[in-house]
XYZ file of C-alpha atoms in Angstrom:
698
model
C 5.407 13.635 6.411
C 7.627 14.364 3.318
C 6.819 15.464 0.045
C 10.174 16.783 -1.684
C 8.017 18.122 -4.674
C 6.381 20.281 -2.068
C 8.610 20.468 1.117
C 12.269 21.291 1.850
C 14.179 18.406 2.995
C 15.818 19.926 6.411
C 18.915 18.383 8.325
C 18.617 19.223 11.592
C 20.178 18.352 15.060
C 18.989 17.693 18.756
C 19.481 17.478 22.560
C 17.197 17.036 25.221
C 16.022 19.332 27.574
C 16.499 18.139 31.486
C 13.133 18.295 32.963
C 12.024 16.235 36.032
C 9.730 13.010 35.551
C 6.917 12.254 37.977
C 3.195 11.027 38.129
C 0.032 12.760 36.998
C -2.794 12.002 39.149
C -6.383 12.239 38.647
C -7.950 14.981 40.160
C -10.578 13.492 42.422
C -12.043 16.562 43.923
C -13.435 17.627 40.324
C -14.475 13.957 39.718
C -16.405 14.013 42.850
C -18.051 17.673 42.200
C -19.399 16.479 38.990
C -20.254 13.139 39.368
C -23.426 13.673 41.035
C -24.569 15.674 38.894
C -23.547 13.964 35.439
C -25.833 11.283 34.429
C -25.289 8.482 31.828
C -26.050 5.272 30.124
C -22.662 3.991 30.917
C -22.448 3.077 27.148
C -20.789 4.542 23.797
C -24.087 6.745 23.610
C -22.711 9.007 26.701
C -20.370 10.270 24.023
C -21.685 13.372 22.573
C -18.635 14.948 20.699
C -15.526 12.768 18.887
C -12.495 15.461 18.281
C -9.591 13.823 16.067
C -6.317 15.879 16.228
C -3.718 14.056 13.901
C -0.344 15.272 14.203
C 2.645 14.613 12.067
C 5.793 12.199 11.668
C 6.523 10.350 14.796
C 6.940 6.573 15.619
C 6.161 5.167 18.591
C 9.658 4.133 19.743
C 10.669 7.096 18.819
C 8.453 8.897 21.132
C 7.414 6.434 23.891
C 9.831 3.467 23.672
C 10.780 4.533 27.027
C 7.459 4.756 28.459
C 6.610 3.065 31.432
C 4.319 -0.276 30.754
C 4.198 -0.059 26.884
C 5.537 -2.172 24.267
C 9.087 -0.451 24.026
C 12.596 -0.868 24.429
C 12.331 -3.622 27.341
C 10.344 -6.064 24.677
C 11.898 -9.316 25.028
C 9.719 -10.818 22.337
C 11.375 -8.707 19.524
C 11.912 -10.339 15.866
C 15.506 -11.745 15.668
C 17.521 -10.114 12.634
C 20.137 -12.031 10.726
C 22.946 -13.286 12.533
C 20.813 -13.566 15.689
C 21.076 -10.001 16.665
C 18.177 -8.205 18.620
C 15.710 -6.104 16.529
C 16.967 -3.208 18.295
C 20.699 -3.838 17.371
C 20.420 -2.372 14.063
C 22.974 -2.924 11.098
C 25.002 0.412 10.670
C 26.956 -0.304 7.505
C 30.061 -2.775 8.559
C 29.219 -1.795 12.287
C 25.971 -2.154 14.515
C 23.652 0.565 16.309
C 20.946 0.475 19.102
C 18.301 3.753 19.401
C 20.104 6.340 21.029
C 18.683 9.386 23.066
C 19.036 12.589 20.892
C 19.896 14.589 24.293
C 23.268 12.581 24.388
C 24.430 14.514 21.140
C 26.578 17.792 21.317
C 24.872 20.840 20.383
C 26.294 23.109 17.365
C 28.093 26.115 18.168
C 25.665 28.885 19.867
C 22.946 26.418 20.236
C 21.561 24.571 23.232
C 20.675 20.628 23.749
C 17.172 21.529 24.448
C 16.972 23.350 21.031
C 18.705 20.168 19.563
C 16.304 17.726 20.661
C 13.530 19.878 19.759
C 14.614 20.310 16.229
C 15.722 16.564 15.187
C 14.845 17.099 11.465
C 12.774 14.722 9.127
C 14.165 11.767 7.071
C 12.580 10.579 3.552
C 9.720 8.413 4.365
C 8.445 7.837 0.843
C 6.551 4.559 -0.100
C 10.352 3.084 -1.324
C 11.979 3.721 1.778
C 9.344 2.751 3.824
C 9.105 -0.559 2.450
C 12.930 -0.974 2.163
C 13.184 -0.241 5.930
C 10.095 -2.851 6.146
C 12.148 -5.177 4.342
C 9.423 -7.716 3.767
C 8.977 -7.652 7.383
C 12.757 -8.438 8.580
C 12.931 -4.742 10.098
C 16.671 -5.014 9.638
C 17.480 -2.006 6.985
C 16.491 1.146 8.636
C 19.628 3.003 8.440
C 20.334 2.082 5.043
C 16.628 2.787 3.872
C 16.800 6.069 5.197
C 20.389 6.761 4.687
C 20.678 7.902 8.348
C 21.624 6.464 11.837
C 19.072 9.430 13.187
C 16.578 7.117 12.173
C 17.318 5.540 15.552
C 17.007 8.333 17.698
C 14.434 8.860 20.233
C 13.066 11.191 22.758
C 12.486 10.456 26.642
C 10.006 11.450 29.392
C 12.069 14.984 29.911
C 12.331 15.701 26.150
C 8.111 15.447 25.695
C 7.024 15.993 29.171
C 3.102 16.984 28.321
C 3.034 13.822 26.131
C 3.833 11.480 28.933
C 1.588 13.270 31.078
C -1.122 12.609 28.471
C -0.218 8.876 28.316
C 0.247 8.861 32.311
C -3.676 10.322 32.434
C -5.643 8.770 29.789
C -5.001 5.295 27.774
C -2.131 4.911 25.330
C -2.768 2.240 22.325
C 0.857 0.923 21.762
C -0.321 -1.425 18.702
C -1.658 1.603 16.552
C -0.287 1.165 13.151
C -0.147 3.705 10.491
C -2.359 2.524 7.371
C 0.511 2.248 5.084
C 4.012 2.034 4.349
C 4.255 5.022 3.008
C 4.130 9.034 3.700
C 1.458 11.881 5.233
C -0.976 12.094 2.030
C -1.841 8.257 1.756
C -2.056 8.040 5.555
C -4.485 10.859 5.758
C -6.379 9.748 2.956
C -7.255 6.382 5.091
C -8.138 8.881 7.817
C -10.845 10.652 5.744
C -11.310 8.110 3.081
C -10.821 4.587 4.497
C -8.241 3.596 1.528
C -5.814 4.809 -1.125
C -8.123 3.546 -4.047
C -5.793 0.556 -4.996
C -7.729 -0.229 -7.986
C -7.034 3.531 -9.236
C -10.739 3.851 -10.371
C -11.564 6.938 -8.372
C -8.091 8.943 -9.166
C -5.881 6.699 -7.134
C -4.041 4.576 -6.021
C -2.837 7.538 -3.890
C -0.053 5.736 -2.541
C 3.043 8.077 -2.267
C 3.590 11.543 -1.371
C 2.324 14.099 -3.843
C -0.188 11.314 -5.293
C -3.156 12.355 -2.949
C -4.924 14.826 -5.171
C -7.465 14.347 -7.619
C -9.648 11.578 -5.676
C -13.183 11.508 -6.293
C -14.610 8.368 -3.972
C -17.414 9.104 -1.234
C -14.835 10.512 1.871
C -16.327 9.383 5.321
C -17.190 13.232 5.959
C -19.946 12.967 3.436
C -21.556 9.641 4.884
C -21.348 11.463 8.296
C -23.268 14.631 6.163
C -25.761 12.025 4.682
C -26.563 10.658 8.058
C -27.321 13.954 9.455
C -24.184 13.857 12.014
C -22.855 17.229 12.062
C -18.987 17.735 11.691
C -16.262 20.140 10.764
C -12.615 20.726 10.359
C -10.796 23.568 12.164
C -8.066 24.901 10.136
C -6.194 27.760 8.880
C -6.515 26.879 5.028
C -3.457 29.284 4.201
C -1.272 27.710 6.867
C -2.250 24.030 7.368
C 0.588 22.378 6.055
C -1.510 20.222 3.501
C -2.657 18.014 6.177
C -6.175 18.493 5.549
C -7.187 15.262 3.884
C -10.271 16.180 2.179
C -8.399 18.960 0.281
C -7.352 15.812 -1.624
C -10.897 14.903 -3.187
C -12.109 16.908 -6.078
C -15.499 17.269 -4.362
C -13.678 19.486 -1.836
C -11.185 21.152 -3.549
C -13.546 22.154 -6.184
C -16.713 23.205 -4.049
C -18.167 26.402 -4.101
C -17.147 28.872 -1.364
C -20.853 28.756 -0.388
C -21.509 25.083 -0.561
C -21.991 22.971 2.709
C -18.852 21.127 1.922
C -16.880 24.057 1.619
C -17.839 25.688 4.554
C -17.440 22.588 6.743
C -14.101 21.170 5.326
C -12.380 24.033 3.528
C -13.026 27.267 4.953
C -10.648 28.633 7.882
C -11.273 29.541 11.492
C -11.756 33.336 12.281
C -8.278 35.187 12.346
C -8.520 36.549 15.666
C -5.254 36.409 17.572
C -3.089 36.293 13.974
C -1.519 33.078 15.479
C -2.736 29.737 13.677
C -2.629 27.564 16.948
C -4.444 30.372 19.127
C -6.832 30.993 16.483
C -7.981 27.325 16.078
C -8.310 27.191 19.907
C -10.110 30.168 20.071
C -12.570 28.798 17.660
C -13.361 25.865 19.414
C -13.819 27.504 22.535
C -15.927 29.426 21.370
C -18.134 26.728 19.719
C -18.063 24.977 22.923
C -19.596 28.040 24.855
C -21.955 28.605 22.452
C -22.917 24.583 22.575
C -21.928 24.569 18.704
C -19.429 22.013 18.558
C -20.116 19.313 16.145
C -20.564 15.861 16.815
C -17.149 15.036 14.904
C -14.267 17.575 14.649
C -11.044 17.261 12.786
C -8.610 19.566 13.533
C -5.463 20.422 11.464
C -2.372 22.005 12.927
C 0.002 24.440 11.098
C 3.306 23.173 10.172
C 5.207 24.688 13.277
C 2.625 23.305 15.651
C 2.517 19.654 13.925
C 5.056 17.915 15.723
C 6.410 17.301 12.306
C 10.020 16.595 12.783
C 11.303 19.969 11.472
C 9.048 21.499 13.910
C 9.453 21.117 17.789
C 7.484 18.882 20.119
C 7.018 21.787 22.510
C 5.306 23.673 19.885
C 2.965 20.453 19.560
C 2.562 20.321 23.155
C 1.321 24.116 23.296
C -1.032 23.484 21.027
C -2.364 19.947 22.274
C -2.841 21.861 25.773
C -4.741 24.675 23.940
C -6.857 22.198 22.303
C -7.584 20.490 25.867
C -8.224 23.689 27.763
C -10.410 24.645 24.973
C -12.758 21.849 24.937
C -12.503 22.026 29.001
C -13.930 25.449 28.437
C -17.419 24.173 29.196
C -17.140 20.902 31.952
C -20.347 19.298 30.529
C -18.899 19.118 27.093
C -15.127 17.902 28.461
C -17.371 15.198 30.264
C -18.542 14.015 26.919
C -15.838 14.445 24.457
C -13.609 11.793 22.998
C -10.304 13.323 22.034
C -8.370 11.439 19.983
C -4.403 12.507 19.347
C -2.821 9.997 16.723
C 0.066 10.813 14.147
C -0.175 10.019 10.584
C 2.966 8.216 9.877
C 6.595 7.489 11.619
C 8.308 10.102 9.347
C 11.927 7.685 8.994
C 11.982 6.959 12.384
C 12.573 3.676 13.675
C 9.956 1.225 15.527
C 10.653 -2.222 16.409
C 7.279 -4.028 15.829
C 6.710 -5.663 12.621
C 2.989 -4.444 11.200
C 0.508 -6.336 10.505
C 0.368 -7.333 6.879
C -2.274 -9.669 5.031
C -1.141 -12.610 2.742
C -0.304 -12.245 -0.645
C -3.345 -11.607 -2.730
C -5.694 -10.230 -0.314
C -8.297 -7.948 -1.931
C -7.457 -4.313 -1.893
C -4.306 -4.366 -0.030
C -1.738 -4.728 -2.649
C -0.806 -2.517 -5.498
C 2.029 -2.522 -8.170
C 4.520 0.135 -8.391
C 7.379 -0.226 -10.656
C 6.435 -3.526 -11.862
C 6.590 -5.061 -7.940
C 3.356 -6.182 -6.616
C 3.725 -4.673 -2.910
C 1.364 -4.712 0.106
C -0.137 -1.083 1.280
C 0.238 -2.140 4.557
C -0.364 -1.534 7.854
C 2.551 0.792 8.335
C 4.894 1.042 11.303
C 3.393 1.853 14.777
C 2.933 5.681 15.733
C 1.670 7.252 18.903
C -2.037 6.895 19.752
C -3.620 8.552 22.980
C -7.187 8.687 23.666
C -8.245 11.385 26.288
C -11.850 11.367 27.365
C -13.655 10.724 30.875
C -13.919 6.630 29.610
C -10.092 6.260 29.099
C -8.788 7.501 32.546
C -5.936 5.837 34.569
C -2.936 5.373 32.545
C -3.998 2.663 30.984
C -2.301 0.842 27.766
C -4.432 -1.105 25.282
C -2.448 -3.324 22.950
C -5.427 -4.225 20.323
C -4.319 -3.867 16.865
C -5.716 -0.310 15.487
C -4.768 1.651 12.521
C -6.245 4.728 11.042
C -9.413 2.939 9.634
C -10.330 2.243 13.404
C -10.925 6.129 13.961
C -13.772 5.813 11.250
C -14.691 2.500 12.834
C -15.107 3.893 16.185
C -17.272 6.431 14.182
C -19.362 4.154 12.794
C -20.074 2.038 15.974
C -21.031 5.183 17.630
C -22.974 6.777 15.115
C -24.871 3.188 14.797
C -25.650 3.298 18.502
C -26.894 6.927 18.319
C -29.406 5.735 15.598
C -27.808 7.898 13.067
C -25.463 5.154 11.563
C -22.923 6.329 9.386
C -20.926 3.501 7.466
C -17.745 3.765 5.403
C -17.923 1.619 2.378
C -14.135 1.610 1.623
C -12.673 0.052 4.385
C -11.404 -3.254 3.089
C -12.391 -6.806 4.632
C -8.993 -7.526 5.735
C -8.691 -4.228 7.387
C -12.200 -4.907 9.382
C -11.055 -8.345 10.260
C -7.907 -7.357 12.103
C -8.196 -3.667 12.995
C -10.531 -2.984 15.899
C -12.558 0.056 16.381
C -11.254 1.672 19.528
C -13.916 0.422 21.962
C -11.312 -1.957 23.618
C -10.118 1.088 25.023
C -13.037 2.442 26.560
C -14.881 1.709 30.222
C -18.005 3.357 29.394
C -19.362 2.109 32.920
C -16.819 4.117 35.025
C -15.897 7.644 33.765
C -13.883 9.919 35.659
C -14.831 13.404 34.751
C -12.636 16.693 34.459
C -9.284 17.659 33.484
C -6.356 15.591 35.132
C -4.197 17.503 37.672
C -0.498 18.274 37.386
C -0.867 18.463 33.299
C 2.328 20.491 32.656
C 2.164 24.255 31.774
C 3.411 23.536 27.903
C 3.748 27.174 27.053
C 7.279 26.670 25.551
C 7.382 27.992 21.748
C 10.353 27.734 19.741
C 10.706 29.301 16.512
C 11.188 26.834 13.527
C 12.519 29.438 11.280
C 15.911 30.614 12.325
C 16.084 28.318 15.258
C 15.465 25.172 13.876
C 16.434 25.201 10.157
C 20.459 26.022 10.515
C 20.819 23.033 13.003
C 22.989 20.236 11.593
C 22.433 16.821 11.733
C 22.900 14.672 15.203
C 26.123 12.626 15.208
C 25.918 9.062 16.953
C 29.812 9.724 17.802
C 29.176 10.293 21.273
C 25.773 8.451 21.827
C 25.482 5.433 23.860
C 25.335 2.278 21.961
C 23.516 -0.139 24.087
C 19.797 -1.019 24.652
C 18.012 2.120 25.802
C 16.357 1.436 29.310
C 12.564 1.747 30.016
C 10.928 3.011 32.537
C 10.365 0.133 35.002
C 6.784 -1.308 36.238
C 3.719 -1.986 34.707
C 0.134 -0.462 34.009
C -3.451 -1.781 33.417
C -3.803 -3.263 30.442
C -7.176 -3.488 28.559
C -8.742 -6.843 27.456
C -7.910 -8.204 24.108
C -10.100 -10.297 21.646
C -7.591 -12.796 20.287
C -5.682 -15.616 21.684
C -3.152 -16.908 19.343
C -1.192 -20.243 19.367
C 1.068 -22.166 17.385
C 2.763 -25.552 17.312
C 4.554 -27.871 14.868
C 1.928 -30.457 13.610
C 4.147 -32.729 11.917
C 7.083 -33.511 9.898
C 6.584 -35.059 6.449
C 9.412 -36.601 4.533
C 9.262 -36.553 0.433
C 11.536 -37.497 -2.541
C 14.744 -35.732 -3.403
C 15.849 -34.922 0.096
C 12.622 -32.786 0.706
C 11.426 -32.613 4.644
C 8.453 -30.450 5.411
C 7.648 -28.907 8.758
C 4.159 -28.469 9.319
C 3.249 -25.195 11.757
C -0.319 -25.087 12.770
C -1.438 -21.474 13.899
C -4.713 -21.125 15.806
C -7.040 -18.320 17.379
C -8.172 -20.065 20.260
C -11.526 -20.035 22.858
C -14.796 -17.716 22.888
C -12.365 -14.873 23.935
C -10.957 -14.813 20.451
C -13.682 -12.904 18.596
C -11.361 -11.025 15.825
C -9.081 -12.348 13.596
C -5.090 -12.152 14.384
C -2.427 -11.557 12.106
C 0.912 -13.676 12.426
C 4.202 -13.892 11.030
C 6.960 -16.806 10.519
C 10.324 -16.046 10.568
C 13.299 -18.178 9.181
C 15.957 -17.390 11.812
C 18.688 -19.379 9.961
C 19.239 -22.119 6.809
C 16.782 -20.303 4.499
C 16.190 -16.707 2.983
C 12.859 -15.360 2.456
C 10.087 -14.265 4.736
C 8.554 -12.911 6.641
C 5.330 -15.128 5.706
C 2.249 -13.484 6.619
C -0.995 -14.876 7.870
C -4.372 -14.064 9.101
C -5.792 -16.423 11.535
C -10.031 -16.020 11.681
C -11.647 -15.616 15.123
C -13.340 -18.568 17.027
C -16.599 -19.426 15.469
C -19.382 -22.050 16.093
C -17.454 -23.733 18.632
C -14.500 -23.996 16.493
C -10.747 -22.137 17.025
C -9.530 -20.259 13.728
C -6.813 -22.360 12.372
C -3.875 -21.845 9.273
C -1.478 -24.533 8.505
C 1.761 -24.110 6.407
C 4.842 -25.860 5.675
C 8.329 -24.906 5.231
C 10.828 -26.946 3.299
C 13.859 -27.981 5.802
C 15.462 -30.532 3.614
C 18.275 -30.380 1.016
C 19.325 -26.729 0.175
C 17.209 -25.379 3.258
C 18.937 -26.751 6.272
C 19.533 -30.533 5.515
C 17.132 -31.294 8.412
C 17.868 -28.066 10.592
C 15.344 -25.565 11.204
C 14.841 -22.326 13.133
C 11.753 -20.918 13.094
C 9.809 -18.118 14.778
C 5.975 -16.946 14.826
C 5.266 -13.839 15.921
C 2.124 -11.730 16.835
C 0.721 -9.125 18.973
C 0.846 -8.415 22.380
C 4.623 -9.789 22.376
C 3.040 -13.266 21.113
C 6.145 -15.631 20.056
C 6.916 -19.138 19.439
C 10.351 -20.576 18.551
C 10.872 -23.908 17.124
C 14.656 -25.064 16.229
C 16.165 -28.688 16.023
C 17.778 -31.078 13.510
C 15.709 -33.833 12.314
C 18.782 -35.797 11.953
C 19.645 -35.916 15.881
C 17.943 -37.482 18.417
C 15.418 -34.699 19.052
C 13.469 -35.749 16.096
C 11.339 -38.223 18.271
C 10.470 -35.210 20.577
C 7.575 -33.257 20.458
C 5.445 -30.666 22.556
C 2.034 -28.741 22.078
C 0.831 -26.119 23.956
C -2.625 -25.390 24.425
C -4.903 -23.366 26.746
C -7.521 -24.995 29.188
C -9.123 -24.179 32.352
C -7.010 -25.806 35.202
C -9.763 -27.417 37.830
C -7.538 -26.694 40.842
C -7.321 -23.189 40.258
C -10.830 -22.602 38.427
C -9.068 -20.414 35.901
C -7.187 -20.322 32.250
C -3.986 -22.030 32.335
C -1.147 -22.962 29.937
C -0.560 -26.614 29.110
C 1.995 -28.500 27.724
C 1.924 -31.997 26.441
C 5.648 -33.388 25.927
C 5.950 -36.583 23.763
C 8.842 -38.796 23.314
C 8.416 -41.475 20.486
C 11.815 -42.773 20.481
C 12.932 -45.759 22.096
C 14.948 -44.225 24.878
C 14.017 -42.290 27.796
C 14.333 -38.136 27.234
C 14.202 -35.639 29.890
C 12.571 -32.466 29.174
C 13.303 -29.151 30.944
C 11.168 -26.015 31.214
C 12.677 -22.874 32.128
C 10.854 -19.774 33.013
C 12.849 -16.593 31.022
C 10.355 -13.961 32.328
C 7.297 -13.432 34.533
C 7.209 -17.013 36.391
C 9.552 -17.675 39.169
C 10.733 -21.385 40.243
C 11.920 -23.859 38.125
C 13.484 -25.270 35.882
C 11.126 -27.967 36.194
C 12.336 -31.561 34.648
C 10.329 -34.346 33.585
C 11.721 -37.532 32.478
C 9.642 -39.259 29.557
C 9.836 -42.802 28.853
C 9.878 -44.287 25.389
C 6.799 -43.988 23.624
C 5.068 -41.680 26.513
C 3.738 -38.548 27.094
C 4.272 -36.043 30.115
C 2.102 -33.241 30.749
C 2.664 -29.750 32.633
C 0.428 -26.951 33.306
C 1.259 -23.159 34.600
C -1.255 -21.300 36.687
C 0.246 -18.029 34.825
C -3.301 -16.331 35.160
C -2.891 -16.515 38.896
C 1.026 -16.287 39.286
C 1.717 -13.607 36.603
C -1.384 -12.189 35.344
C -1.356 -13.951 32.334
C 2.011 -13.239 31.021
C 4.212 -16.294 30.341
C 7.689 -16.947 28.522
C 9.221 -20.540 28.713
C 11.830 -22.426 27.099
C 12.044 -25.958 26.670
C 14.871 -28.172 25.991
C 15.348 -32.008 26.111
C 18.432 -34.084 27.019
C 20.598 -35.126 24.399
C 20.255 -32.867 21.788
C 21.072 -29.020 22.236
C 20.014 -27.892 18.812
C 16.156 -29.053 19.844
C 14.349 -25.789 21.413
C 10.900 -24.657 21.861
C 9.990 -20.917 23.057
C 6.598 -20.128 24.288
C 5.748 -16.693 25.091
C 2.674 -14.480 25.294
C -0.098 -13.743 27.226
C -3.718 -15.517 28.116
C -6.680 -13.350 27.641
C -9.575 -13.962 30.198
C -11.833 -11.194 29.265
C -10.946 -8.823 32.136
C -8.273 -6.115 32.362
C -4.920 -7.379 33.122
C -1.208 -5.693 33.436
C 0.987 -4.949 30.749
C 4.116 -7.154 29.922
């Protein structure tokens, strides 16, 4: 979060704490002791309380790029930057720079490396610089947009052990995006209000830091109240860093102190200890023990404990632990509560996964700023961990979510309880692509009690006087190579889409025009949600990325979108190199030159049940419309052993091949197909076959 009108821009420095890593096991004894006395329906109605703690300004790669199993620094399906560079190898002036660990930088005189890592400082993250870093989806302007190589700094398990412990014990969402390419206020407006009012009819559009005030539309808290669902904000109003999103709305800001809206949203917890985090935790604990914890609670931290980069992650861990322990003061309450830990936006910190963005003209998703029509979002990935009995086990959910997903979860839950509270302001596009979080849960198999071996999280670092004087880190002594991610996989939740993409045809027109048509699909009954895809031009033309949303499978038909690209005169003169990307490492690359022999060759991928294996498989149909035989070669880049496999295809013939990727590699595949006689011709197919069941991460 940054608001240059209200906040001092700090330049800080960092170095890591050397702490040991290790696993965090489930406390089986506690589970057994309470399982016998706990009854439930095995559905979402077993949830009694939802607690939402939105912290500040950390990107997913910045916090969890090295975490085992997630889509982090080991991702081999990232977008390609201009010049053929990996998305991790970012431009840095005339040089290049990989992400680098803050714990390699030198401390300032009189400071320790531990303090430097904990005080790494904020970067600009206004609407303009967030859009500049995104660069229409190219993801190649982080250092220039943010004005500091510190954008590429990241933390490790040793630096934030409590956060990694929560991810090890519960479910982390590695495709959770903030809602808008902008600052804290707009993103928190999405959390409480479902939109930023793009039409400007209710005090908006609240698109940038400092613009989130005087808003007038009905918030989701009011929707809950109208439905008879209890709710409350736990905060110290005098020490909340301006992070209570309800205060952006006139009906709360102007509410009489005696009113229900004021008491639930604007009042402060009792001052018991004189410390904001301890007072908040005490208020939660007292309500838990008194049976007075509301059905829905929002928690707003103070600046020093918000994890804003001007404040230490250790302080955030201290506060998180206080909240967890307060909820666990009554075991029955803890065992019926969902604690959602998310972050409002990425500050200025790098993330490598392009956010889903709607096609131009999508209703409710574009505004005009300084004469330029730009997408609202989604914004970059931020951390999201869901702590509950139904999300235990160190799993990963790679479904697309954003801040409206929290509201959608509450909608689904309250509807199941018979007290439906529906948010009227979430756009149709958001609802089509952003899930309701239920994909992260297994309501039939809860694991009760606190996880064992959570770190103590007792360290508190003074931001004022300790962090404030620290200088910016320097990359002079930092390694400049691809960061290493922890090895191994995790259990992955099933996903509700099955994208595919192929070249449909080449079309030759007048005046040197040559069109390549690409068909994108969302395949089979498992594809119950729309899937956002983007097409990138790796060479021969500027522009892009081009954004698409492919509808779900419906009434026996796959969702489908087609688009064409001119590869003729001025755009490669017959040469082409295009990539289609989507969620969960989906990627297709199509490269070649229609002036060469490969113009007669084609490949179509598809998904079908292999009769011999009795399960879904990946199929390739390789066609040769030429007059001479061609050999197609399929090479496995990752996941599947063996090969390469060679297929001699005669003139006018087709050869078929299929791979049991579900049986051999838990659904994951990454193949490159080439042909004899034309080295420019390349097809790459990367992704995961969804079967409706849990799998493993890629």
